[in-house]
Tab-separated table of C-alpha atoms in Angstrom:
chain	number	residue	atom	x	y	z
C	14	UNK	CA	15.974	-5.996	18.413
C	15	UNK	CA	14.373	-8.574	15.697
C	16	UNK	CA	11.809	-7.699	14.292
C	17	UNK	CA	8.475	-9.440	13.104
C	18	UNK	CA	9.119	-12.718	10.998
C	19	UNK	CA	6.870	-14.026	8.793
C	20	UNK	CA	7.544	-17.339	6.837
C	21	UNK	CA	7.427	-18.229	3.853
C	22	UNK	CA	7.507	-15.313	2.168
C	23	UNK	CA	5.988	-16.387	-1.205
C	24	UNK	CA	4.063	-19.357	-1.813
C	25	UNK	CA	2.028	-20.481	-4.712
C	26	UNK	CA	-0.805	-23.214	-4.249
C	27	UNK	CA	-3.496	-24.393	-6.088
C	28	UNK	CA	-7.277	-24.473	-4.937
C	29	UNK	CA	-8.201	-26.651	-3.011
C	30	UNK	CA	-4.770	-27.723	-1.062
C	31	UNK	CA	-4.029	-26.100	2.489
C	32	UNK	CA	-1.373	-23.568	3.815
C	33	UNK	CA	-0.119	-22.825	6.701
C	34	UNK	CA	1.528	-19.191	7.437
C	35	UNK	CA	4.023	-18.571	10.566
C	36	UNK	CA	4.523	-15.277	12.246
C	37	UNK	CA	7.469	-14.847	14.647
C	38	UNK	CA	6.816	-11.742	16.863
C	39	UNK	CA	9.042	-8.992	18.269
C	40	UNK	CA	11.020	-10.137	21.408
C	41	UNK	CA	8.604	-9.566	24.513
C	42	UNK	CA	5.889	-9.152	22.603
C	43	UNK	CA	2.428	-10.675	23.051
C	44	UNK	CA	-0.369	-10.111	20.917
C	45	UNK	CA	-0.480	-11.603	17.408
C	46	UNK	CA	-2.596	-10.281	15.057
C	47	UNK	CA	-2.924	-11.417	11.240
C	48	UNK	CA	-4.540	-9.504	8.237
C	49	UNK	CA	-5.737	-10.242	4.787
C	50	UNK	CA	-4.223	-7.318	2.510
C	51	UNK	CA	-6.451	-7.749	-1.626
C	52	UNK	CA	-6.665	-4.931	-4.431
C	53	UNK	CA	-10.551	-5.683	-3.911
C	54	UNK	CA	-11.143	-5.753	-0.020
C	55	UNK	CA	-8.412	-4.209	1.316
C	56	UNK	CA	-6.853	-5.149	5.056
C	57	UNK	CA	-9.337	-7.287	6.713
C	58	UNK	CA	-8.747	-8.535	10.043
C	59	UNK	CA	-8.723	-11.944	10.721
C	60	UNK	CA	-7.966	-12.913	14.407
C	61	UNK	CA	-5.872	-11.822	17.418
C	62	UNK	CA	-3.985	-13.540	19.976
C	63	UNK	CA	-2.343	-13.167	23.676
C	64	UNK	CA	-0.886	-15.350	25.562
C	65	UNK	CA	-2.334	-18.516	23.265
C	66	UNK	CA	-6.059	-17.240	23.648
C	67	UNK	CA	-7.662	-16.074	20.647
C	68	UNK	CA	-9.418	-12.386	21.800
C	69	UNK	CA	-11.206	-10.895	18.401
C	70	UNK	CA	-12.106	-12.810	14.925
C	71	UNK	CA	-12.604	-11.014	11.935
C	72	UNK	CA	-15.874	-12.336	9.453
C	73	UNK	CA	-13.814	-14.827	7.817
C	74	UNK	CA	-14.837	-18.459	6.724
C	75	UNK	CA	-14.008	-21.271	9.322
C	76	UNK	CA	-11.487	-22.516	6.510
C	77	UNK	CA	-9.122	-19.768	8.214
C	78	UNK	CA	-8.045	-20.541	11.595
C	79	UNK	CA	-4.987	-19.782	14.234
C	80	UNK	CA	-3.296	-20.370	16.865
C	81	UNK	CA	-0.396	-18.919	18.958
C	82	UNK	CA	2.394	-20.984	20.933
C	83	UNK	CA	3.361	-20.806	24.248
C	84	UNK	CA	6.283	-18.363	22.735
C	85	UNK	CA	4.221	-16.402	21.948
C	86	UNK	CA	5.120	-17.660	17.860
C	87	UNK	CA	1.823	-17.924	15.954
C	88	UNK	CA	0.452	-20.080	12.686
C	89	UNK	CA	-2.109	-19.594	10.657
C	90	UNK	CA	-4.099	-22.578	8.352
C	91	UNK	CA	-6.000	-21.828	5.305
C	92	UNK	CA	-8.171	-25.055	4.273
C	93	UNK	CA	-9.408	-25.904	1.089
C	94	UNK	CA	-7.539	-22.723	-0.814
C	95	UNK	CA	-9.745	-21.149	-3.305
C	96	UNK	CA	-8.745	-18.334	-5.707
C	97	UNK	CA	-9.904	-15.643	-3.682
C	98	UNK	CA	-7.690	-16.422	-0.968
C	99	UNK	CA	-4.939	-14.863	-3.074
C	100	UNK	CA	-3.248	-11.990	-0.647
C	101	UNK	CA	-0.786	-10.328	0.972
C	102	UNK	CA	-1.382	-11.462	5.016
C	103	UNK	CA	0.199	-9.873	7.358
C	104	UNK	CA	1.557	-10.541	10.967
C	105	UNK	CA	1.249	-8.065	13.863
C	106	UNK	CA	2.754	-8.206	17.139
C	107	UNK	CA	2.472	-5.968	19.839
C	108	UNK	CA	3.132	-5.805	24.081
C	109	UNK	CA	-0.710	-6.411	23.774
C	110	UNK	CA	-1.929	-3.529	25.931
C	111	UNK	CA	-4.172	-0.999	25.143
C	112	UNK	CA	-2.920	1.380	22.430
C	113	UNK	CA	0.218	-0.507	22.200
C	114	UNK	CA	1.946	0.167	18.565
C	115	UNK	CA	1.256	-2.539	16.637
C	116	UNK	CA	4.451	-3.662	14.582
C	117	UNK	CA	4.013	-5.616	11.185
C	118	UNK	CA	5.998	-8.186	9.783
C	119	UNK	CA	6.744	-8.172	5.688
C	120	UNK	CA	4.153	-10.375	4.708
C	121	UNK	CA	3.577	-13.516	3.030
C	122	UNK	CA	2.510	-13.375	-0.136
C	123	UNK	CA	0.025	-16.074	-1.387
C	124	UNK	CA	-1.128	-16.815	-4.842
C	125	UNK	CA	-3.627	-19.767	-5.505
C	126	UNK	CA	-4.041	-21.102	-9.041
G	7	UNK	CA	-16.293	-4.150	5.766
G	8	UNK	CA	-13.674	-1.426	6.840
G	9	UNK	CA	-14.469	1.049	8.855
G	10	UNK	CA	-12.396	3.967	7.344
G	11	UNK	CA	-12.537	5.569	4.086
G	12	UNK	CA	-9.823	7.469	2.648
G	13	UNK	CA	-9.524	10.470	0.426
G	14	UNK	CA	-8.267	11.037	-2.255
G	15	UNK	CA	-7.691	7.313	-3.094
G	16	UNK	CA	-4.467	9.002	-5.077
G	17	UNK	CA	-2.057	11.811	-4.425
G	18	UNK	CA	0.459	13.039	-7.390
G	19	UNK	CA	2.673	15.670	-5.744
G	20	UNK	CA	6.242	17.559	-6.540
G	21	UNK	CA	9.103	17.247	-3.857
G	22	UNK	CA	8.765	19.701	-1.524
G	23	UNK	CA	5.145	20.186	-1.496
G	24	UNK	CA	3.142	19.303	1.160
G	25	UNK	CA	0.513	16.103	0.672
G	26	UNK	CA	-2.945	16.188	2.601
G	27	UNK	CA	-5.080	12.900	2.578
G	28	UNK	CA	-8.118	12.855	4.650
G	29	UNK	CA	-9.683	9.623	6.553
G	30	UNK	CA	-13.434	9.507	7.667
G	31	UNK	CA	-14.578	6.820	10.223
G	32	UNK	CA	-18.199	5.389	10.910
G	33	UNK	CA	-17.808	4.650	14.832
G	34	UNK	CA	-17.022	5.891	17.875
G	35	UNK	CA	-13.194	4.960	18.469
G	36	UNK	CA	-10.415	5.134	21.082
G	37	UNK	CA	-7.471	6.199	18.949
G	38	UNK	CA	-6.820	6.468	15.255
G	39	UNK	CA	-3.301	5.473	13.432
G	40	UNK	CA	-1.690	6.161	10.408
G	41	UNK	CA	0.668	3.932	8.710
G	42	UNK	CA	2.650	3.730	5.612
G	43	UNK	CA	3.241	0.841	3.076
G	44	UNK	CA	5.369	0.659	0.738
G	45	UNK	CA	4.653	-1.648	-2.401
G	46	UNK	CA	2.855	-4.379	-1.168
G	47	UNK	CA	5.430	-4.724	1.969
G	48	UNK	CA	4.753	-4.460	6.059
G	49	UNK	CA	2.928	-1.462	6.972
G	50	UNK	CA	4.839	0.773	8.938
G	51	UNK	CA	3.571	2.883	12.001
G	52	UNK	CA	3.604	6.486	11.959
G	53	UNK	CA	1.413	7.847	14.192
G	54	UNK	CA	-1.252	7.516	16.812
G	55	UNK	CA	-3.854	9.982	17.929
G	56	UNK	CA	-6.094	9.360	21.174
G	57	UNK	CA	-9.682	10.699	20.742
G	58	UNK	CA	-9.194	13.010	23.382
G	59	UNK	CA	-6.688	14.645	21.251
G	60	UNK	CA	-7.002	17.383	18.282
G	61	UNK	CA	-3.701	17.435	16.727
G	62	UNK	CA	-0.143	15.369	17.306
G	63	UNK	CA	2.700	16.158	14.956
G	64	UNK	CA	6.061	13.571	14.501
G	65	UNK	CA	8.695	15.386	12.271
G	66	UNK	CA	6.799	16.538	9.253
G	67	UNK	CA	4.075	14.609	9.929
G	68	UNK	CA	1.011	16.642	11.943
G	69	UNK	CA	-2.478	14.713	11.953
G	70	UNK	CA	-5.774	16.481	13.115
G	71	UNK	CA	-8.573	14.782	14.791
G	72	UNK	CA	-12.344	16.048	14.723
G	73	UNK	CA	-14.662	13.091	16.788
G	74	UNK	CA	-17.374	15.170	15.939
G	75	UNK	CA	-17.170	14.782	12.352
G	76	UNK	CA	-15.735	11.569	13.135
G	77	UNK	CA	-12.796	12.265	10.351
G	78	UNK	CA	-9.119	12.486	10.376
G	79	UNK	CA	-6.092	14.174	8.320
G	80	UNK	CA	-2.601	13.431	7.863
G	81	UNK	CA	-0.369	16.188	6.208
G	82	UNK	CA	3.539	15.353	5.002
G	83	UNK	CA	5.442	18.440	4.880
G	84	UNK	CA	8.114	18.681	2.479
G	85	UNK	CA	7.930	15.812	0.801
G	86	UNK	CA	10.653	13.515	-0.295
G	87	UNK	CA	10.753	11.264	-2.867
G	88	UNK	CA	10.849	8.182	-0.053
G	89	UNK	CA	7.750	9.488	1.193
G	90	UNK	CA	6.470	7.545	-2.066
G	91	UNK	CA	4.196	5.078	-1.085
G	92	UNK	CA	0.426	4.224	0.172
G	93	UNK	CA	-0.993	5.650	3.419
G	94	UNK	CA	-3.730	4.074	5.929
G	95	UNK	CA	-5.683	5.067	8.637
G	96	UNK	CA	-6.169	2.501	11.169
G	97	UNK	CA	-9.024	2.904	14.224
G	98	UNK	CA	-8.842	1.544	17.450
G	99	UNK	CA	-12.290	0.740	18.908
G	100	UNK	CA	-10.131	-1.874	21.890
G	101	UNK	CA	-11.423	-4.720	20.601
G	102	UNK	CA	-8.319	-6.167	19.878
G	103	UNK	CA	-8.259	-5.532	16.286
G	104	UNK	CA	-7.517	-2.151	13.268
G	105	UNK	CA	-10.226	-1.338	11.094
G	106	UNK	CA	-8.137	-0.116	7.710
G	107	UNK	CA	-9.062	2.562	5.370
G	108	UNK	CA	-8.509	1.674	1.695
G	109	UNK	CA	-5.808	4.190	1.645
G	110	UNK	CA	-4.532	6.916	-0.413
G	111	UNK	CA	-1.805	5.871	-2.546
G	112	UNK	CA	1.359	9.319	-2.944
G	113	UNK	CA	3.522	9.360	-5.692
G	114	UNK	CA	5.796	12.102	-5.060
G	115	UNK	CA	7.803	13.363	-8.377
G	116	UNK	CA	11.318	14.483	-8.446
């Protein structure tokens, strides 16, 4: 089956302007989770979803928010884009149970001048 | 803040030797997982070990558990050149969400 979608792949902003990221998930699947992939900080979670309800938020700035369809197809905003927000962020789906595998889509790839 | 740290942050190995990296945690978890990236794409899964459990092994992969020291290891066996890329460990604490090492990047020389 499919696998996780993320779109775009690459985009290029500058600060200030907004973005939004969309994650398809795997088939049957879900949970959505996103992460923020820098050289500096790493993978830092931002949020999770199921079933349109928002479960966990990582300590991110309100300027990132989510939200997940009734598909089960998620979207992420970024306000305001400064030049820190520069990253690789990542999709996640899984069946949403406990110790379910967690698959990852390819990433979108953000760089704000 | 992430939750594990990984060592070495770098691994520089010959094919067909065997690659160790090592992953400490801070909290009490439910399960710990290792995945793979390669440059700057998805991470891919590799493995998953529950805390009640010492040692799993998936092909020439075997990763070790110790709660008590509250660290983990992941050891590639025969290593390929496509085993080339950076390694994480992930931990579970079911709240939803991975806490990611900063991983240990392998570059494994023909």
């Amino acid at each position: 089956k499919a696998g996780v979608t993320q779109t775009p792949r690459y985009l290029i902003k500058t600060r200030g302007q907004q973005v939004t990221l969309s994650c398809s998930p795997i088939s049957g699947h879900r949970s959505v989770s996103w992460y923020q992939q820098t050289p500096g900080q790493g993978l830092q979670f931002l949020f999770e979803y199921f079933s349109e309800t928002q479960r966990n938020k990582g300590n991110f700035p309100g300027r990132f928010s989510g939200r997940q369809f009734s598909n089960s197809r998620s979207e992420m905003n970024v306000s305001t884009l400064e030049l820190g927000d520069s990253a690789l962020y990542l999709c996640a789906s899984s069946k949403g149970l406990t110790e379910d595998t967690q698959y990852f889509g390819p990433g979108t790839r953000l760089t704000v001048l | 803040s992430q939750q594990g740290e990984e060592d070495p942050q770098a691994l520089s190995i010959q094919e067909g030797e065997n690659a160790t990296m090592n992953c400490s945690y801070k909290t009490s978890i439910n399960n710990l997982q290792w995945y793979r990236q390669n440059s700057g794409r998805g991470l891919v899964h590799l493995i998953l070990i529950r805390s009640n459990e010492r040692e799993k092994h998936s092909g020439r992969l075997r990763v070790t558990l110790d709660t008590s020291k509250k660290s983990s290891s992941l050891l590639i066996t025969a290593s390929r050149a496509a085993d080339t890329a950076s390694y994480f460990c992930a931990t579970d604490n079911s709240d939803y969400k991975l806490s990611f090492g900063a991983g240990t990047t392998v570059t494994v020389r023909a």
